Coordinates of C-alpha atoms in Angstrom, one line a residue:
X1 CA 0.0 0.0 0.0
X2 CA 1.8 3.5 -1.3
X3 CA 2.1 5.8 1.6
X4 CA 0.3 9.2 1.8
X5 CA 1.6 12.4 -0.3
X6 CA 2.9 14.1 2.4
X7 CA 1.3 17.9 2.5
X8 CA 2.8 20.5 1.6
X9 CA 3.1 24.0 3.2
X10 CA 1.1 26.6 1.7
X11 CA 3.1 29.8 0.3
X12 CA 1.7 33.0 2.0
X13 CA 1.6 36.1 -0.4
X14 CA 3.9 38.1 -1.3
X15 CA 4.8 41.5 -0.1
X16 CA 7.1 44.3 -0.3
X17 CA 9.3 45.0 2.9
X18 CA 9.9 48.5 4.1
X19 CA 13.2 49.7 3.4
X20 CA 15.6 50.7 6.5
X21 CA 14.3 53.9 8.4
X22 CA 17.5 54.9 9.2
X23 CA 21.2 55.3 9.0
X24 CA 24.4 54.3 11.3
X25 CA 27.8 55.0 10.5
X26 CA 30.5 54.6 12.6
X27 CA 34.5 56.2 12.2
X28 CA 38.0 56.6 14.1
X29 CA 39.0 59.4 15.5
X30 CA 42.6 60.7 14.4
X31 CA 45.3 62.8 15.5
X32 CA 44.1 62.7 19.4
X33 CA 46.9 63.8 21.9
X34 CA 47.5 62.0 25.0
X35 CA 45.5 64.6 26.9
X36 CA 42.8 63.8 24.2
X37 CA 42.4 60.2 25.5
X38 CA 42.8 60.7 28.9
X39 CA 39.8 63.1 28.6
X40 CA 37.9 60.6 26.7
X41 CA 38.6 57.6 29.3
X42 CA 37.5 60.0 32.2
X43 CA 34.3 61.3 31.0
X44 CA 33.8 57.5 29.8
X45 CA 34.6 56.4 33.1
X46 CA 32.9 59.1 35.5
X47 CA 29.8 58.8 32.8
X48 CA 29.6 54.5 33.4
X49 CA 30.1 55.2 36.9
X50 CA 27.0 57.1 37.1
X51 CA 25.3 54.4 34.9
X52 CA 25.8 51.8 36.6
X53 CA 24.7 53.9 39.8
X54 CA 21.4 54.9 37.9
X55 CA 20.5 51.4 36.7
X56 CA 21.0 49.7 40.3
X57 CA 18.3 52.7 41.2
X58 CA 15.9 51.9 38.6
X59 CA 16.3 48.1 39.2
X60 CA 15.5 48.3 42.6
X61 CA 12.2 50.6 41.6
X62 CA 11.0 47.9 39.7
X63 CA 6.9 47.6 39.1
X64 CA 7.2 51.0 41.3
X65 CA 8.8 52.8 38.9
X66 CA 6.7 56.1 38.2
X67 CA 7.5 59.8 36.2
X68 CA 8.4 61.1 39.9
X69 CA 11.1 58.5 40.6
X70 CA 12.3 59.1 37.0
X71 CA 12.5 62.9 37.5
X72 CA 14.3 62.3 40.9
X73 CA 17.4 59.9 39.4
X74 CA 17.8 62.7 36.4
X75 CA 17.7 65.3 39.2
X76 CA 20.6 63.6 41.4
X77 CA 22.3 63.0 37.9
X78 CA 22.2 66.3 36.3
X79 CA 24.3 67.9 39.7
X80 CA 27.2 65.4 39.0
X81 CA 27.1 66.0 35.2
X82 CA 25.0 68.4 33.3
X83 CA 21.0 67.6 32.4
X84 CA 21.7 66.3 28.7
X85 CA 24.2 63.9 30.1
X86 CA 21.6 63.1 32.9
X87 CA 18.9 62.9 29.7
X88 CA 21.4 60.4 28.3
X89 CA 21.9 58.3 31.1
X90 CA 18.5 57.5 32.3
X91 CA 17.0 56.9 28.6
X92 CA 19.5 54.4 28.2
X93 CA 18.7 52.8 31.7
X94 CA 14.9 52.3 30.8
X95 CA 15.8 51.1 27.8
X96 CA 18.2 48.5 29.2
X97 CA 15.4 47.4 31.2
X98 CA 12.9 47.5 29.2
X99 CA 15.1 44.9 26.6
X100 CA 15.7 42.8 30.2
X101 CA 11.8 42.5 30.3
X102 CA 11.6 41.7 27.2
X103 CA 13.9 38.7 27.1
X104 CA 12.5 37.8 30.5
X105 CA 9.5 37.4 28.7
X106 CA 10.7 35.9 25.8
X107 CA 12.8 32.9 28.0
X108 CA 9.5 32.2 29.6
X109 CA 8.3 31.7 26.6
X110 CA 10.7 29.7 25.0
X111 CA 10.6 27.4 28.8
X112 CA 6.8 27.3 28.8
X113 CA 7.0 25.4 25.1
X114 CA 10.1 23.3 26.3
X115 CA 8.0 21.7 29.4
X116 CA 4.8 21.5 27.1
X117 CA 7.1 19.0 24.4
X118 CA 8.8 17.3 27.3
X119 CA 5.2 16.6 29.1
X120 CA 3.4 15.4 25.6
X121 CA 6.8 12.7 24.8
X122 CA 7.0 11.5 28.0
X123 CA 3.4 10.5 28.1
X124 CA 3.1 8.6 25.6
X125 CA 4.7 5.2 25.6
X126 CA 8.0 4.3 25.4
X127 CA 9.5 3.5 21.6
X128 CA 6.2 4.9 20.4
X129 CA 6.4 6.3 17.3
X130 CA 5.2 10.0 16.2
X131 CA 2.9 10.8 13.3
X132 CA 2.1 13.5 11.0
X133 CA 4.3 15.9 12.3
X134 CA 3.8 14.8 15.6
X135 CA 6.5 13.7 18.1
X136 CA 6.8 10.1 19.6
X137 CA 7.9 9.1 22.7
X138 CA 11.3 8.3 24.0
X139 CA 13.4 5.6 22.5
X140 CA 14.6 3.8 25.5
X141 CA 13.6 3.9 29.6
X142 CA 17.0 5.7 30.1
X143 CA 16.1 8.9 28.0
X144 CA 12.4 9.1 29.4
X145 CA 14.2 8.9 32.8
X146 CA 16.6 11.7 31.6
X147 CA 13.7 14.1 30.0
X148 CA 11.6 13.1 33.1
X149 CA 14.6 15.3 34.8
X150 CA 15.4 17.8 32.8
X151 CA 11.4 18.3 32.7
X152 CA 11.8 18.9 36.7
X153 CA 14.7 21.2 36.0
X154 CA 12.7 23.0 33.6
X155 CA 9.6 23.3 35.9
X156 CA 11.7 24.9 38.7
X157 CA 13.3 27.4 36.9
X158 CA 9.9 28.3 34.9
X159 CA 8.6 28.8 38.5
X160 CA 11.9 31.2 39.4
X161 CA 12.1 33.1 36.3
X162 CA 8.3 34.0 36.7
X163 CA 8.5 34.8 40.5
X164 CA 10.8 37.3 39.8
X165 CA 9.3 39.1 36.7
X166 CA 5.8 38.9 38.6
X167 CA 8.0 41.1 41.4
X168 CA 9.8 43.3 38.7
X169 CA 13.1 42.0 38.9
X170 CA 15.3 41.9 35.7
X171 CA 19.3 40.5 35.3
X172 CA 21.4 43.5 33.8
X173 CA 25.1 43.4 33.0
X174 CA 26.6 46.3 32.2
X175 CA 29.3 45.9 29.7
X176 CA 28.0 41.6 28.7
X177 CA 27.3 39.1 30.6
X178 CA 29.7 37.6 28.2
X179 CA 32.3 40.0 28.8
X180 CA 31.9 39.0 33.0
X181 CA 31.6 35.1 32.5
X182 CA 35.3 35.4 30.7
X183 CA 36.8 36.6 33.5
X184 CA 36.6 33.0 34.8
X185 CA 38.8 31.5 32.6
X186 CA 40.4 34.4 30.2
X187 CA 43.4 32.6 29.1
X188 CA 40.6 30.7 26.7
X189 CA 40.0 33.8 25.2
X190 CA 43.2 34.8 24.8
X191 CA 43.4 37.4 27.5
X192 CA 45.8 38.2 30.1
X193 CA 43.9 39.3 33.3
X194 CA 45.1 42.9 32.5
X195 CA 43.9 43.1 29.1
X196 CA 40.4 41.4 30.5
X197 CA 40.1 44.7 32.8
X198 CA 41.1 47.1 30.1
X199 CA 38.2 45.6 28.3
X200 CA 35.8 45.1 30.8
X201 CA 36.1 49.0 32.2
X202 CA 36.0 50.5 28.2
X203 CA 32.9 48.5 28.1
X204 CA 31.1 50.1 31.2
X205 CA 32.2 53.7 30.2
X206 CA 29.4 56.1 28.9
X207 CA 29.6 58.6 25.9
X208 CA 26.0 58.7 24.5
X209 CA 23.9 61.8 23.3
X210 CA 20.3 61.9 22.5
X211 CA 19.5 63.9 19.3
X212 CA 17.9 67.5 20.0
X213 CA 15.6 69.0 17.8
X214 CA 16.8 72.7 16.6
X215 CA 19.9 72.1 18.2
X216 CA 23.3 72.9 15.5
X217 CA 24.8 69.6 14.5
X218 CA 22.0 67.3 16.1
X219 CA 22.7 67.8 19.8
X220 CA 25.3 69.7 22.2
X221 CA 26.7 67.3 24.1
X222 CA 28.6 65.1 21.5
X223 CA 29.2 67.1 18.4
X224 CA 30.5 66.4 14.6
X225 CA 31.0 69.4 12.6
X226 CA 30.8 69.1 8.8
X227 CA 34.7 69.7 8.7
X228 CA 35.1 66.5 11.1
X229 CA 36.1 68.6 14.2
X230 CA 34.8 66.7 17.6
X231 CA 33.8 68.3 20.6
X232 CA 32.7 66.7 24.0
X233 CA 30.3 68.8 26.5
X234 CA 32.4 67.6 30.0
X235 CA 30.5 66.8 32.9
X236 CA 30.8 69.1 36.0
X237 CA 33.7 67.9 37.8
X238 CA 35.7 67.9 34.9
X239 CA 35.6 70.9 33.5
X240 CA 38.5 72.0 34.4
X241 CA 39.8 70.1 32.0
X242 CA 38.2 71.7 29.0
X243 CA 40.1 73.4 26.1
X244 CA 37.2 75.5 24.9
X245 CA 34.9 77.9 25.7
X246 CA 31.3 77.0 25.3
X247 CA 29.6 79.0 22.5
X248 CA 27.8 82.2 23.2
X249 CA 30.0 82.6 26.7
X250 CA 33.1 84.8 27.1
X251 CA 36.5 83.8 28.6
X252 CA 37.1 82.1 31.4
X253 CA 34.8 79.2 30.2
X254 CA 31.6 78.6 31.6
X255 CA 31.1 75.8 34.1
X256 CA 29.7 73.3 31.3
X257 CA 32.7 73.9 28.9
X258 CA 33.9 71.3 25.8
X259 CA 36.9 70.0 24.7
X260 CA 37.4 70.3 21.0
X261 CA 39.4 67.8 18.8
X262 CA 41.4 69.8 16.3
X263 CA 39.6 69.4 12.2
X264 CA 40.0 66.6 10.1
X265 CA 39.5 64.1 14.0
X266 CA 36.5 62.4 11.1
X267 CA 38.5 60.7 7.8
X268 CA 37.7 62.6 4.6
X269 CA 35.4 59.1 3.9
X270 CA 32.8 59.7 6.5
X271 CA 32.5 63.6 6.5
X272 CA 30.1 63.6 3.8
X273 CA 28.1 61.7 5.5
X274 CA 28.9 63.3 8.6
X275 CA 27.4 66.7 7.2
X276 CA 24.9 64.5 5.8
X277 CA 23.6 63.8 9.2
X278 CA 23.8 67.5 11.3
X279 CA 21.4 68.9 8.1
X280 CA 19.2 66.0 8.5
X281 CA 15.3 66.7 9.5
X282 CA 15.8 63.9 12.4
X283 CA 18.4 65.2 14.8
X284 CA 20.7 62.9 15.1
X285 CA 22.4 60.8 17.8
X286 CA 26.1 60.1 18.7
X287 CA 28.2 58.7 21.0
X288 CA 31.9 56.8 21.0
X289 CA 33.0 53.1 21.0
X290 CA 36.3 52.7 22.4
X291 CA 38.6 49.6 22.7
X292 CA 41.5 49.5 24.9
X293 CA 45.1 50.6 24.1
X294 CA 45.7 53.6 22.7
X295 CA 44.3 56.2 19.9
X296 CA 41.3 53.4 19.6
X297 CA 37.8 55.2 19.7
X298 CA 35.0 55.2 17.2
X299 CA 32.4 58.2 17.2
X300 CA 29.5 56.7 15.7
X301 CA 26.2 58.5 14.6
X302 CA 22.4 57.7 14.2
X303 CA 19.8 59.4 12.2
X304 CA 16.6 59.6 10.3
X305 CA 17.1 60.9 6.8
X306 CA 14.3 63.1 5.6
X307 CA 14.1 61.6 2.1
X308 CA 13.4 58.1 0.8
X309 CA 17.1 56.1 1.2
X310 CA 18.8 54.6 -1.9

């Protein structure tokens, strides 16, 4: 007796995708002095610090979280910094965990189907075979006994993993849980415990700007000019480090000052696209990636164009 055509799976209509909405480019900054990158590294670091200190804060506010405990963390922020850096910060804390409550959700997800499988296979009986798509059970007594445990394991931590987004608690690592877990064994990665802090503090630093509408060059805190000069809006307690006055003010600088990277810090490449993105109708938003070692960070920038993209 011939077996059964086996059916096959419909094709849905087609359809056009919408094309990307916006644009990212990222370059190296050149020419910086030694005092460049050790203004870079402490604004980075005194920025993560306050990160880190601001995430803790809206961790612990959990399902509690309101406008009025928001206002207060950008408050306490903006007198160790300024309140664009203070802006910064505390978007990019709810949106850290806001993606945690996400994939909190999504794991539950993804455990809820697991213990669903495991539950149909191991009741059906053993060496029974699946049909029509559908799985069988278990081949020997051995791997039911072995999914009958990992089903147990899978129940508990279900049950965990929901207790503690019911409560509001998420698991953020700032700078990769990756990143931390190597520190366990970094001569696997081919890292010298040294090099594994370098890496690990450059990757909790902070140097991110919000786009502001109306503002010259997208924003005042993190600035590109078309020419590919660079300048950095310092936080408080550093500006006594700053090399330039802030615009409109007269000499001695004002308490929020910058520090300006001398023209052509952007490659000739990117500065079209630089000046591209300061005349854009979205204002766009910047911020720098830096590795460790020396004359190694990457201003990057993010916009809207106001056109249709090629």
């Amino acid at each position: 007796m011939a077996e059964p055509k086996k059916v096959l799976r419909a094709i849905g209509r087609t359809f056009v995708a919408d094309g990307p909405s916006g644009v990212s480019i990222r370059d190296r900054l050149k020419g910086l002095t030694a005092e460049d990158e050790k203004l870079l590294r402490l604004v980075g670091a005194h920025m993560g610090r306050l990160a880190s200190v601001d995430l803790k804060a809206r961790c612990d506010d959990a399902l509690k979280h309101s406008t009025d405990t928001g206002a207060h963390r950008k408050r306490e922020l903006t007198s160790v910094s300024s309140s664009r850096w203070a802006g910064s910060v505390t978007t990019s804390t709810h949106d850290q965990w806001g993606l945690s409550r996400r994939a909190q959700h999504a794991h539950l997800q993804s455990l809820d189907a697991s213990i669903r499988m495991l539950r149909h296979r191991l009741s059906l009986p053993v060496g029974e075979k699946g049909s029509r798509g559908k799985p069988g059970g278990y081949r020997s007594r051995h791997e039911w006994f072995t999914k009958s445990r990992r089903l147990a394991f899978l129940e508990d931590r279900y049950e965990r993993v929901h207790t503690e987004r019911e409560a509001g608690r998420v698991s953020v690592v700032r700078g990769g849980r990756k990143l931390l877990n190597t520190r366990h064994n970094p001569a696997a990665a081919q890292l010298t415990d040294t090099q594994w802090q370098e890496r690990w503090e450059a990757a909790r630093w902070f140097l991110n700007a919000d786009g502001e509408s109306g503002k010259r060059y997208g924003n005042e805190t993190i600035r590109v000019t078309p020419d590919g000069e660079v300048s950095v809006k310092l936080p408080a307690p550093l500006t006594g480090l700053a090399n330039a006055k802030q615009a409109g003010t007269s000499s001695p600088p004002a308490s929020h000052s910058r520090t300006g990277a001398r023209n052509g810090a952007i490659g000739p490449k990117r500065t079209e696209r630089w000046r591209t993105a300061s005349t854009s109708a979205s204002p766009p938003a910047a911020g720098t990636w830096t590795r460790p070692g020396p004359a190694k960070t990457f201003p990057s920038c993010r916009w809207t164009p106001c056109g249709p993209m090629a």
